[in-house]
Amino acid sequence: MTALAVLALMLFGVVLTVDAVFPVYARKDLSALLTTHALQAQEFARQGDTPDVLVTELDNQGVRARLVMPDGTVYGSLATRLATTGTTMTHTTTLNGPGPYRGAMLTLSADTSTVTTAQQRLRKILLLTALGAVVLTAVALVATVRFALAPLEAMARLARSIAGGDRGWRLSPTRTDTELGRTAAAFDDMLDALEGAEQQAKAAADRMRRFVADAAHELRTPIAGVQAVAEAVLQQGPEADPEERERLHLLLVRESRRAGQLIDDLLDLARIDAGIELHHGPVDLRALAETEAARARLLAPGLTVDVDGPPLVVQADAARITQILANLMDNARQAVSDPAGGSDGRISVWIGQSGTFAELVVADDGPGVPAADRERIFDRLVRLDDARDRRSGGSGLGLAIARGFARAHGGDLTCEPPVQRGAVFRLRLPTASQPTVAVPTVPIAPVQPTPGR
């Protein structure tokens, strides 16, 4: 409708312009014609033609002549014809010919009614032509616009089908070098992104539901233990055996601490998901490793812990890096510890740099981690099957938290295949450029395998 309105206005303007300009140019042409006839009359007078012949020669092309000789004689029928033709344009000139023509007055007249008639016909033709052009343009626009906007109709149908739950369809334009082609391609990209986001949201919701269910299950065990021990203490009364009461109190403290540790781990995961705030400062990885090695030797006197590598300082959150290393050392200590009470295993720690990353490797000579589980152990609330005796009291969140802290620093924590046996964990943290110190391969000596980890 807009295109038709613009076209109609343009054609109406053209009609008005032509209707206004046509009579102006027509009158100019008539004036030029009269001037030409006046020049011809001067030529005829100089040639000595008779007045009758002169008037006859001038009466043509819609021009009428009236010649008044110096003696008052009038030639031509201009006066009679003017009364019947209506509006005219006249031109009067004095002849300068020799003899009888000297001083003769010549009046030339052109009938302008022909101009008016031609203008009316032209106006009618222009109006009919403009109307026909508008009609033909309307028909052509309807057909052309429907054909040109067919992709938009297809997009509308596709959008309605997707809103109705029919996923997976795409426009797949054959040409993307046009406006509609680019729009269709962008529409397909948007659908891909939306469906991908929808799938990610569903997967995240599923993971969250599983995580909440697992967390509730994990919390139920220590809380049930706290409840059972508290009820046992209440049932014993004041006459209970002091040793038994002390044992129950220790159980109550242990179960409460276990529940508190699980809650702390859940809070750490929530902070990581929300974007934990790190307090960066200089951290000496070698000194940190020595401190954790001393703690491990204190907890397991029979354990051999080696620390190798140069002092290496990185800008990191000391508390979070300590938490990562403590988790790795505790896991390694529990993996090599003898359930009967002895501990003759070995843990090796190396510090070095590879490119722009500082690396800290913790390896043990325990049973190791199966290749299929080396990535799964970083999932939340995941324990390997052989570790379900829970002698460590772990919640299955430690490695997930450790990796979250590492990635929050711009690094990573991975479990890698050992050279011979055992488990190898590599912590990578970004650092300033320093001379590269190669991180050695972990050469844990072979020992007799023990089932499970």
Coordinates of C-alpha atoms in Angstrom, one line a residue:
M1 CA 0.0 0.0 0.0
T2 CA 2.9 2.4 0.7
A3 CA 4.4 1.7 -2.7
L4 CA 1.1 2.3 -4.4
A5 CA 0.5 5.5 -2.5
V6 CA 4.0 6.8 -3.4
L7 CA 3.5 5.8 -7.1
A8 CA 0.0 7.5 -7.2
L9 CA 1.4 10.7 -5.7
M10 CA 4.3 10.7 -8.2
L11 CA 2.0 10.2 -11.2
F12 CA -0.4 12.8 -9.9
G13 CA 2.5 15.2 -9.7
V14 CA 3.6 14.3 -13.2
V15 CA 0.1 15.0 -14.5
L16 CA -0.1 18.4 -12.8
T17 CA 3.3 19.4 -14.0
V18 CA 2.7 18.4 -17.6
D19 CA -0.8 20.1 -17.5
A20 CA 0.9 23.3 -16.3
V21 CA 3.9 23.3 -18.6
F22 CA 2.2 22.2 -21.8
P23 CA 0.3 25.5 -22.5
V24 CA 3.3 27.6 -21.7
Y25 CA 5.5 25.8 -24.3
A26 CA 2.5 25.7 -26.8
R27 CA 2.1 29.5 -26.6
K28 CA 5.9 29.9 -27.1
D29 CA 5.6 27.8 -30.2
L30 CA 2.7 29.9 -31.5
S31 CA 4.6 33.1 -30.8
A32 CA 7.6 31.7 -32.7
L33 CA 5.3 30.7 -35.6
L34 CA 3.8 34.2 -35.8
T35 CA 7.3 35.8 -35.8
T36 CA 8.3 33.5 -38.7
H37 CA 5.3 34.5 -40.7
A38 CA 6.1 38.2 -40.1
L39 CA 9.6 37.6 -41.5
Q40 CA 8.1 35.8 -44.5
A41 CA 5.8 38.8 -45.1
Q42 CA 8.7 41.2 -45.1
E43 CA 10.4 38.9 -47.7
F44 CA 7.2 38.8 -49.9
A45 CA 6.9 42.6 -49.7
R46 CA 10.5 43.0 -50.9
Q47 CA 9.9 40.6 -53.8
G48 CA 7.0 42.8 -54.9
D49 CA 4.2 40.2 -54.5
T50 CA 0.7 41.6 -54.7
P51 CA -1.2 42.0 -51.4
D52 CA -3.7 39.2 -52.3
V53 CA -0.8 36.8 -52.9
L54 CA 1.0 37.9 -49.7
V55 CA -2.1 37.4 -47.5
T56 CA -2.8 34.0 -49.2
E57 CA 0.8 32.8 -48.5
L58 CA 0.5 33.8 -44.9
D59 CA -2.9 32.1 -44.2
N60 CA -1.6 28.6 -43.3
Q61 CA -0.6 26.5 -40.3
G62 CA -3.5 28.0 -38.2
V63 CA -2.3 31.6 -38.8
R64 CA -4.6 34.3 -40.2
A65 CA -3.3 37.5 -41.8
R66 CA -4.8 41.1 -42.1
L67 CA -3.0 43.6 -44.2
V68 CA -3.9 47.3 -44.1
M69 CA -2.2 49.2 -47.0
P70 CA -1.1 52.9 -46.6
D71 CA -4.1 54.0 -48.6
G72 CA -6.5 52.2 -46.2
T73 CA -7.2 49.2 -48.3
V74 CA -7.7 46.0 -46.2
Y75 CA -6.8 42.5 -47.4
G76 CA -7.7 39.3 -45.6
S77 CA -10.7 38.0 -43.7
L78 CA -9.1 38.0 -40.2
A79 CA -11.8 40.0 -38.5
T80 CA -14.6 37.5 -39.6
R81 CA -12.6 34.5 -38.6
L82 CA -11.6 35.9 -35.1
A83 CA -15.3 36.1 -34.3
T84 CA -15.8 32.3 -34.8
T85 CA -12.5 30.9 -33.4
G86 CA -12.5 32.3 -29.9
T87 CA -9.2 33.1 -28.1
T88 CA -6.3 34.1 -30.3
M89 CA -2.7 35.3 -30.2
T90 CA -1.9 38.3 -32.4
H91 CA 1.3 39.8 -33.7
T92 CA 1.4 43.2 -35.5
T93 CA 4.3 44.5 -37.5
T94 CA 4.9 47.3 -40.1
L95 CA 6.2 46.2 -43.5
N96 CA 9.2 48.0 -44.8
G97 CA 9.0 46.8 -48.4
P98 CA 9.4 49.1 -51.4
G99 CA 6.6 50.9 -53.2
P100 CA 3.1 50.4 -52.0
Y101 CA 4.1 48.3 -49.0
R102 CA 6.0 51.0 -47.3
G103 CA 4.2 51.8 -44.0
A104 CA 1.6 49.0 -44.5
M105 CA 0.4 47.4 -41.2
L106 CA 0.3 43.5 -41.0
T107 CA -1.6 41.8 -38.2
L108 CA -1.1 38.0 -37.8
S109 CA -3.3 35.9 -35.5
A110 CA -3.1 32.3 -34.3
D111 CA -6.0 30.4 -32.8
T112 CA -5.2 29.2 -29.3
S113 CA -8.3 27.0 -29.0
T114 CA -6.3 24.1 -30.6
V115 CA -3.8 24.4 -27.7
T116 CA -6.6 24.2 -25.2
T117 CA -8.1 21.1 -27.0
A118 CA -4.7 19.4 -27.1
Q119 CA -4.2 20.2 -23.4
Q120 CA -7.5 18.6 -22.5
R121 CA -6.8 15.5 -24.6
L122 CA -3.3 15.2 -23.1
R123 CA -4.7 15.6 -19.6
K124 CA -7.2 12.8 -20.2
I125 CA -4.5 10.5 -21.6
L126 CA -2.2 11.2 -18.7
L127 CA -4.9 10.5 -16.1
L128 CA -5.9 7.2 -17.8
T129 CA -2.3 6.2 -18.2
A130 CA -1.6 6.9 -14.5
L131 CA -4.6 5.0 -13.4
G132 CA -3.7 2.0 -15.5
A133 CA -0.1 2.2 -14.2
V134 CA -1.4 2.1 -10.6
V135 CA -3.6 -0.9 -11.3
L136 CA -0.9 -2.8 -13.1
T137 CA 1.6 -1.9 -10.4
A138 CA -0.8 -3.1 -7.7
V139 CA -1.2 -6.5 -9.4
A140 CA 2.5 -6.8 -10.0
L141 CA 3.3 -5.8 -6.4
V142 CA 1.0 -8.4 -5.0
A143 CA 2.5 -11.2 -7.0
T144 CA 6.1 -10.0 -6.5
V145 CA 5.8 -9.3 -2.8
R146 CA 4.2 -12.7 -2.1
F147 CA 7.0 -14.4 -4.0
A148 CA 9.7 -12.3 -2.4
L149 CA 8.4 -12.7 1.1
A150 CA 7.7 -16.4 0.9
P151 CA 10.8 -17.1 3.1
L152 CA 9.3 -14.9 5.8
E153 CA 6.1 -16.9 5.7
A154 CA 8.2 -20.0 6.0
M155 CA 10.0 -18.5 9.0
A156 CA 6.6 -17.7 10.5
R157 CA 5.4 -21.3 10.0
L158 CA 8.6 -22.7 11.4
A159 CA 8.4 -20.4 14.5
R160 CA 4.8 -21.4 15.1
S161 CA 5.7 -25.1 14.8
I162 CA 8.6 -24.7 17.2
A163 CA 6.4 -22.8 19.6
G164 CA 4.1 -25.8 19.4
G165 CA 6.9 -28.1 20.5
D166 CA 8.1 -29.4 17.1
R167 CA 11.9 -29.1 17.3
G168 CA 14.6 -29.8 14.9
W169 CA 13.3 -28.1 11.7
R170 CA 15.4 -25.5 9.9
L171 CA 15.0 -23.1 7.0
S172 CA 18.3 -24.1 5.4
P173 CA 18.4 -21.2 2.8
T174 CA 20.0 -22.1 -0.6
R175 CA 21.3 -18.5 -0.9
T176 CA 22.8 -16.5 1.9
D177 CA 23.9 -13.5 -0.2
T178 CA 20.5 -11.7 0.0
E179 CA 18.8 -10.0 2.9
L180 CA 16.2 -12.7 3.3
G181 CA 18.8 -15.4 2.9
R182 CA 21.0 -13.9 5.6
T183 CA 17.9 -13.5 7.8
A184 CA 17.0 -17.1 7.3
A185 CA 20.6 -18.2 8.1
A186 CA 20.6 -16.0 11.2
F187 CA 17.2 -17.5 12.2
D188 CA 18.7 -21.0 11.9
D189 CA 21.7 -20.0 14.0
M190 CA 19.3 -18.6 16.6
L191 CA 17.3 -21.8 16.7
D192 CA 20.6 -23.8 17.1
A193 CA 21.6 -21.6 20.0
L194 CA 18.2 -21.7 21.6
E195 CA 17.9 -25.5 21.3
G196 CA 21.5 -25.9 22.6
A197 CA 20.7 -23.6 25.5
E198 CA 17.5 -25.5 26.2
Q199 CA 19.4 -28.8 26.2
Q200 CA 22.1 -27.4 28.5
A201 CA 19.4 -26.0 30.8
K202 CA 17.7 -29.4 30.9
A203 CA 21.1 -31.2 31.5
A204 CA 21.9 -28.7 34.3
A205 CA 18.5 -29.1 35.9
D206 CA 19.0 -32.9 35.7
R207 CA 22.5 -32.6 37.3
M208 CA 21.1 -30.3 39.9
R209 CA 18.3 -32.7 40.8
R210 CA 20.8 -35.6 41.0
F211 CA 23.2 -33.5 43.1
V212 CA 20.4 -32.4 45.5
A213 CA 19.3 -36.0 45.8
D214 CA 22.8 -37.3 46.4
A215 CA 23.6 -34.5 48.9
A216 CA 20.4 -35.3 50.8
H217 CA 21.3 -38.9 50.8
E218 CA 24.9 -38.1 52.0
L219 CA 23.6 -35.8 54.8
R220 CA 21.0 -38.3 55.9
T221 CA 23.7 -40.8 57.0
P222 CA 25.6 -38.6 59.5
I223 CA 22.4 -36.9 60.7
A224 CA 20.9 -40.3 61.4
G225 CA 24.0 -41.3 63.2
V226 CA 23.9 -38.1 65.3
Q227 CA 20.2 -38.8 66.1
A228 CA 20.9 -42.5 67.0
V229 CA 23.8 -41.6 69.3
A230 CA 21.9 -38.7 71.0
E231 CA 18.9 -41.1 71.6
A232 CA 21.3 -43.7 73.1
V233 CA 22.8 -41.1 75.4
L234 CA 19.4 -40.0 76.6
Q235 CA 18.2 -43.6 77.2
Q236 CA 21.2 -44.5 79.4
G237 CA 20.4 -41.9 82.0
P238 CA 22.6 -40.7 84.9
E239 CA 23.6 -44.2 85.9
A240 CA 25.4 -45.0 82.5
D241 CA 28.9 -46.4 82.4
P242 CA 31.3 -43.4 82.0
E243 CA 33.4 -45.2 79.4
E244 CA 30.3 -46.0 77.4
R245 CA 29.0 -42.5 77.7
E246 CA 32.4 -41.1 76.6
R247 CA 32.4 -43.5 73.6
L248 CA 28.9 -42.3 72.6
H249 CA 30.1 -38.7 73.0
L250 CA 33.0 -39.4 70.6
L251 CA 30.7 -41.0 68.1
L252 CA 28.4 -37.9 68.4
V253 CA 31.3 -35.6 67.7
R254 CA 32.5 -37.7 64.8
E255 CA 29.1 -37.8 63.1
S256 CA 28.6 -34.1 63.7
R257 CA 32.0 -33.3 62.2
R258 CA 31.2 -35.5 59.2
A259 CA 27.9 -33.7 58.6
G260 CA 29.6 -30.3 59.1
Q261 CA 32.4 -31.3 56.6
L262 CA 29.8 -32.2 54.0
I263 CA 28.0 -28.9 54.5
D264 CA 31.3 -27.0 54.1
D265 CA 32.0 -28.9 50.9
L266 CA 28.6 -28.1 49.5
L267 CA 29.1 -24.4 50.4
D268 CA 32.4 -24.4 48.6
L269 CA 30.8 -25.9 45.5
A270 CA 28.1 -23.2 45.7
R271 CA 30.7 -20.5 45.9
I272 CA 32.6 -21.9 42.9
D273 CA 29.4 -22.1 40.8
A274 CA 28.5 -18.5 41.8
G275 CA 32.0 -17.3 40.9
I276 CA 34.3 -17.4 43.9
E277 CA 36.3 -14.4 44.9
L278 CA 40.0 -15.1 45.1
H279 CA 42.6 -13.2 47.1
H280 CA 45.7 -13.3 45.1
G281 CA 49.2 -13.1 46.6
P282 CA 52.6 -14.7 46.2
V283 CA 52.5 -18.4 47.0
D284 CA 55.6 -20.6 47.1
L285 CA 54.5 -24.0 45.8
R286 CA 57.7 -25.7 47.1
A287 CA 57.1 -24.4 50.7
L288 CA 53.5 -25.3 50.5
A289 CA 54.3 -28.8 49.4
E290 CA 56.9 -29.2 52.2
T291 CA 54.2 -28.1 54.8
E292 CA 51.7 -30.6 53.5
A293 CA 54.3 -33.4 53.3
A294 CA 55.1 -32.8 57.0
R295 CA 51.5 -33.0 57.9
A296 CA 51.1 -36.3 55.9
R297 CA 54.2 -37.8 57.7
L298 CA 52.6 -36.7 61.1
L299 CA 49.3 -38.4 60.3
A300 CA 51.0 -41.6 58.8
P301 CA 54.4 -42.1 60.4
G302 CA 55.3 -45.0 58.2
L303 CA 54.6 -43.1 55.0
T304 CA 57.4 -41.9 52.7
V305 CA 56.8 -38.5 51.3
D306 CA 59.3 -37.0 48.8
V307 CA 59.3 -33.4 47.6
D308 CA 61.4 -32.3 44.7
G309 CA 61.7 -29.2 42.6
P310 CA 62.9 -25.6 42.9
P311 CA 61.1 -22.9 44.8
L312 CA 58.4 -21.6 42.5
V313 CA 56.2 -18.6 43.3
V314 CA 52.9 -17.9 41.7
Q315 CA 50.2 -15.3 42.2
A316 CA 47.3 -17.2 43.7
D317 CA 45.0 -17.5 46.7
A318 CA 47.1 -19.3 49.3
A319 CA 44.2 -20.7 51.2
R320 CA 42.6 -22.3 48.1
I321 CA 45.9 -23.7 46.8
T322 CA 46.5 -25.2 50.2
Q323 CA 43.0 -26.7 50.1
I324 CA 43.8 -28.3 46.7
L325 CA 47.1 -29.7 47.8
A326 CA 45.7 -31.0 51.1
N327 CA 43.0 -32.8 49.3
L328 CA 45.5 -34.5 46.9
M329 CA 47.8 -35.4 49.7
D330 CA 44.9 -36.9 51.8
N331 CA 43.7 -38.9 48.9
A332 CA 47.2 -40.2 48.2
R333 CA 47.8 -41.1 51.9
Q334 CA 44.5 -43.0 52.1
A335 CA 45.3 -44.8 48.9
V336 CA 48.6 -46.2 50.1
S337 CA 47.6 -46.7 53.8
D338 CA 47.2 -50.2 55.1
P339 CA 43.7 -50.7 56.5
A340 CA 45.2 -52.8 59.3
G341 CA 47.0 -49.8 60.6
G342 CA 50.4 -49.9 58.9
S343 CA 51.5 -47.5 56.2
D344 CA 54.7 -48.2 54.1
G345 CA 53.6 -46.5 50.9
R346 CA 55.2 -43.7 49.1
I347 CA 54.0 -40.3 47.9
S348 CA 56.1 -38.2 45.5
V349 CA 55.6 -34.4 44.9
W350 CA 57.3 -32.5 42.1
I351 CA 57.3 -28.8 41.4
G352 CA 58.3 -27.3 38.0
Q353 CA 57.2 -25.1 35.2
S354 CA 56.1 -25.8 31.7
G355 CA 55.7 -22.7 29.4
T356 CA 53.7 -20.1 31.2
F357 CA 52.2 -22.6 33.7
A358 CA 53.6 -23.7 37.1
E359 CA 52.9 -27.4 37.6
L360 CA 52.7 -29.5 40.8
V361 CA 52.5 -33.2 40.5
V362 CA 51.3 -35.5 43.3
A363 CA 51.9 -39.3 42.7
D364 CA 51.5 -42.3 44.8
D365 CA 52.2 -46.1 44.5
G366 CA 48.7 -47.1 45.5
P367 CA 46.3 -49.2 43.3
G368 CA 45.7 -46.2 41.0
V369 CA 42.7 -45.0 39.2
P370 CA 41.2 -47.0 36.3
A371 CA 41.5 -45.2 32.9
A372 CA 37.7 -45.0 32.5
D373 CA 37.4 -43.2 35.9
R374 CA 40.2 -40.6 35.6
E375 CA 37.7 -38.0 34.5
R376 CA 34.7 -39.3 36.4
I377 CA 36.3 -38.9 39.8
F378 CA 36.1 -35.1 39.3
D379 CA 32.3 -35.3 39.2
R380 CA 30.4 -34.4 42.3
L381 CA 29.6 -37.1 44.9
V382 CA 31.5 -39.7 43.0
R383 CA 33.5 -42.5 44.7
L384 CA 35.2 -45.4 43.1
D385 CA 33.4 -48.7 43.9
D386 CA 36.3 -50.1 46.0
A387 CA 36.3 -46.9 48.1
R388 CA 32.8 -47.2 49.4
D389 CA 33.9 -48.5 52.8
R390 CA 34.2 -44.7 53.6
R391 CA 37.0 -45.3 56.0
S392 CA 38.2 -41.8 55.2
G393 CA 34.8 -40.2 55.9
G394 CA 35.0 -38.4 52.5
S395 CA 32.0 -36.9 50.9
G396 CA 33.0 -37.4 47.2
L397 CA 33.3 -33.7 46.7
G398 CA 36.9 -33.1 47.4
L399 CA 38.3 -33.5 43.9
A400 CA 35.4 -31.6 42.4
I401 CA 36.1 -28.7 44.7
A402 CA 39.9 -28.9 44.0
R403 CA 39.3 -28.7 40.3
G404 CA 36.9 -25.8 40.7
F405 CA 39.5 -23.9 42.6
A406 CA 42.2 -24.7 40.0
R407 CA 40.0 -23.5 37.1
A408 CA 39.0 -20.4 39.0
H409 CA 42.7 -19.5 39.0
G410 CA 42.9 -20.0 35.3
G411 CA 44.6 -23.4 35.6
D412 CA 43.4 -27.0 35.8
L413 CA 43.6 -30.2 37.8
T414 CA 43.8 -33.6 35.9
C415 CA 44.4 -37.2 36.7
E416 CA 47.0 -38.7 34.3
P417 CA 48.1 -42.2 33.6
P418 CA 51.2 -43.3 35.6
V419 CA 54.4 -44.8 34.1
Q420 CA 54.1 -48.0 36.1
R421 CA 51.3 -48.0 38.7
G422 CA 49.6 -45.7 41.2
A423 CA 47.8 -42.4 40.7
V424 CA 49.2 -39.2 39.2
F425 CA 47.4 -35.8 39.7
R426 CA 48.8 -32.7 38.0
L427 CA 47.9 -29.2 39.1
R428 CA 48.6 -26.4 36.6
L429 CA 48.6 -22.7 37.5
P430 CA 49.4 -19.7 35.4
T431 CA 52.5 -17.8 36.3
A432 CA 54.9 -15.1 35.0
S433 CA 57.5 -16.1 32.5
Q434 CA 60.5 -17.7 34.2
P435 CA 63.2 -20.1 33.1
T436 CA 61.5 -23.4 32.3
V437 CA 62.1 -26.2 34.8
A438 CA 61.0 -29.5 33.3
V439 CA 58.5 -31.5 35.4
P440 CA 59.8 -35.1 35.4
T441 CA 57.8 -38.2 34.7
V442 CA 56.6 -39.9 37.8
P443 CA 58.9 -42.9 38.3
I444 CA 57.0 -44.7 41.1
A445 CA 58.7 -48.0 41.9
P446 CA 56.6 -51.1 41.2
V447 CA 55.1 -52.7 44.3
Q448 CA 52.7 -55.6 44.8
P449 CA 49.2 -54.5 43.7
T450 CA 46.5 -54.3 46.2
P451 CA 42.8 -54.6 45.2
G452 CA 40.7 -51.4 45.1
R453 CA 41.6 -47.8 45.9

